[in-house]
Amino acid sequence: MTEELAQSGVIRISDDVVSTIAGLAALETPGISAMSGGISEGWAKRLTGKNAQKGVIVEVGQLEAAIDLRVIVVYGSMIHQVCRDLQQNVREAVENMTGLHVVEVSVKVEGVTFQEEEQQLKEEAQKLK
């Protein structure tokens, strides 16, 4: 959790807030099909008790943040360009909304999805909302 002294008090931004902002910005990036949770995230959640955003791990200090993303990309996309766009989108979203300086956005591509699978994932996501 980050704290910032203001003239009228302290401002705190939860790690979960930064994680949610990063996850939403990632999903809005063209070429990103979904976030990947993986087994390790489940263990981390149990051990730390934190409710991490699926596929997003953040380390937040008082003035800076580091973000790790695990994603699934759309087949046929230029993966390196999609990941560069992803890094830029997440960095801008977190910095603009929180005022934190994002020192790094690391991306691990854990899978590729085809158009049919992507459509199914989006339909499933809509059902959960």
Short mmCIF file of C-alpha atoms in Angstrom, two decimals:
data_model
loop_
_atom_site.label_atom_id
_atom_site.label_comp_id
_atom_site.label_asym_id
_atom_site.label_seq_id
_atom_site.Cartn_x
_atom_site.Cartn_y
_atom_site.Cartn_z
CA MET A 1 0.00 0.00 0.00
CA THR A 2 1.33 3.41 -0.87
CA GLU A 3 0.95 6.56 1.23
CA GLU A 4 1.35 10.14 0.12
CA LEU A 5 1.29 13.08 2.49
CA ALA A 6 -1.14 15.71 1.32
CA GLN A 7 -1.83 19.10 2.81
CA SER A 8 -5.02 17.78 4.33
CA GLY A 9 -3.94 14.24 5.25
CA VAL A 10 -2.58 10.97 3.89
CA ILE A 11 -3.53 9.36 0.58
CA ARG A 12 -3.25 5.57 0.41
CA ILE A 13 -3.53 3.53 -2.78
CA SER A 14 -4.04 -0.19 -2.28
CA ASP A 15 -2.00 -2.76 -4.22
CA ASP A 16 -5.33 -4.21 -5.34
CA VAL A 17 -6.29 -0.88 -6.92
CA VAL A 18 -3.05 -0.73 -8.90
CA SER A 19 -3.53 -4.38 -9.88
CA THR A 20 -7.07 -3.72 -11.12
CA ILE A 21 -6.03 -0.67 -13.14
CA ALA A 22 -3.19 -2.62 -14.75
CA GLY A 23 -5.43 -5.60 -15.54
CA LEU A 24 -8.13 -3.50 -17.16
CA ALA A 25 -5.60 -1.54 -19.22
CA ALA A 26 -4.05 -4.83 -20.35
CA LEU A 27 -7.38 -6.25 -21.50
CA GLU A 28 -8.07 -3.09 -23.53
CA THR A 29 -4.85 -3.59 -25.50
CA PRO A 30 -5.44 -4.89 -29.06
CA GLY A 31 -3.97 -8.38 -29.49
CA ILE A 32 -4.40 -9.36 -25.84
CA SER A 33 -6.98 -12.12 -25.54
CA ALA A 34 -6.95 -12.70 -21.78
CA MET A 35 -4.91 -12.65 -18.61
CA SER A 36 -3.35 -15.89 -17.40
CA GLY A 37 -3.73 -16.79 -13.73
CA GLY A 38 -1.60 -19.88 -13.45
CA ILE A 39 -1.06 -22.17 -10.49
CA SER A 40 1.52 -19.97 -8.79
CA GLU A 41 -1.00 -17.16 -8.39
CA GLY A 42 -3.34 -19.47 -6.52
CA TRP A 43 -0.56 -20.42 -4.11
CA ALA A 44 0.49 -16.81 -3.64
CA LYS A 45 -3.09 -15.88 -2.84
CA ARG A 46 -3.31 -18.61 -0.21
CA LEU A 47 0.06 -17.81 1.37
CA THR A 48 -0.21 -14.01 1.45
CA GLY A 49 -3.96 -13.71 1.82
CA LYS A 50 -4.01 -11.11 -0.96
CA ASN A 51 -6.73 -11.02 -3.57
CA ALA A 52 -4.55 -10.55 -6.65
CA GLN A 53 -5.98 -9.57 -10.01
CA LYS A 54 -5.75 -12.55 -12.36
CA GLY A 55 -2.46 -12.44 -14.25
CA VAL A 56 -1.21 -9.27 -12.52
CA ILE A 57 1.35 -9.01 -9.74
CA VAL A 58 2.31 -5.58 -8.44
CA GLU A 59 4.93 -4.30 -6.05
CA VAL A 60 3.98 -0.84 -4.86
CA GLY A 61 6.26 1.46 -2.89
CA GLN A 62 5.62 4.97 -1.69
CA LEU A 63 6.39 6.60 -5.04
CA GLU A 64 7.00 3.75 -7.50
CA ALA A 65 5.41 0.57 -8.77
CA ALA A 66 6.64 -2.50 -10.63
CA ILE A 67 4.13 -4.63 -12.53
CA ASP A 68 4.34 -8.21 -13.82
CA LEU A 69 1.73 -9.36 -16.34
CA ARG A 70 0.96 -12.86 -17.62
CA VAL A 71 -1.09 -12.77 -20.81
CA ILE A 72 -2.56 -14.78 -23.65
CA VAL A 73 -2.26 -13.19 -27.09
CA VAL A 74 -4.36 -13.57 -30.23
CA TYR A 75 -2.87 -15.91 -32.84
CA GLY A 76 -1.47 -14.00 -35.81
CA SER A 77 -0.55 -10.93 -33.78
CA MET A 78 2.98 -9.57 -33.82
CA ILE A 79 3.71 -10.63 -30.25
CA HIS A 80 6.62 -8.26 -29.66
CA GLN A 81 4.57 -5.26 -30.84
CA VAL A 82 1.49 -6.28 -28.85
CA CYS A 83 3.68 -6.59 -25.73
CA ARG A 84 5.28 -3.16 -26.31
CA ASP A 85 1.81 -1.63 -26.71
CA LEU A 86 0.70 -3.48 -23.58
CA GLN A 87 3.62 -2.10 -21.56
CA GLN A 88 2.87 1.43 -22.74
CA ASN A 89 -0.89 1.20 -22.06
CA VAL A 90 -0.43 -0.21 -18.56
CA ARG A 91 2.31 2.29 -17.66
CA GLU A 92 0.18 5.26 -18.81
CA ALA A 93 -2.98 4.04 -17.07
CA VAL A 94 -1.30 3.42 -13.71
CA GLU A 95 0.75 6.62 -13.78
CA ASN A 96 -2.19 8.79 -14.85
CA MET A 97 -4.65 7.36 -12.35
CA THR A 98 -2.39 6.97 -9.31
CA GLY A 99 0.48 9.41 -9.75
CA LEU A 100 2.95 6.58 -9.07
CA HIS A 101 6.05 6.24 -11.26
CA VAL A 102 6.00 2.82 -12.95
CA VAL A 103 9.61 1.61 -13.04
CA GLU A 104 8.91 -1.54 -15.05
CA VAL A 105 6.16 -3.52 -16.72
CA SER A 106 7.30 -7.10 -17.32
CA VAL A 107 5.26 -9.28 -19.66
CA LYS A 108 5.20 -13.06 -19.88
CA VAL A 109 3.23 -14.51 -22.79
CA GLU A 110 1.80 -17.79 -21.53
CA GLY A 111 -0.39 -18.75 -24.45
CA VAL A 112 -1.92 -18.06 -27.82
CA THR A 113 -5.60 -18.19 -28.58
CA PHE A 114 -7.40 -18.50 -31.90
CA GLN A 115 -10.29 -16.25 -32.95
CA GLU A 116 -12.91 -18.87 -32.01
CA GLU A 117 -11.38 -19.36 -28.57
CA GLU A 118 -11.14 -15.61 -28.06
CA GLN A 119 -14.84 -15.23 -28.81
CA GLN A 120 -15.66 -17.98 -26.30
CA LEU A 121 -13.51 -16.30 -23.63
CA LYS A 122 -15.28 -12.98 -24.20
CA GLU A 123 -18.70 -14.63 -23.99
CA GLU A 124 -17.73 -16.36 -20.75
CA ALA A 125 -16.45 -13.06 -19.33
CA GLN A 126 -19.75 -11.36 -20.20
CA LYS A 127 -21.69 -14.11 -18.38
CA LEU A 128 -19.63 -13.52 -15.22
CA LYS A 129 -20.40 -9.77 -15.16
#
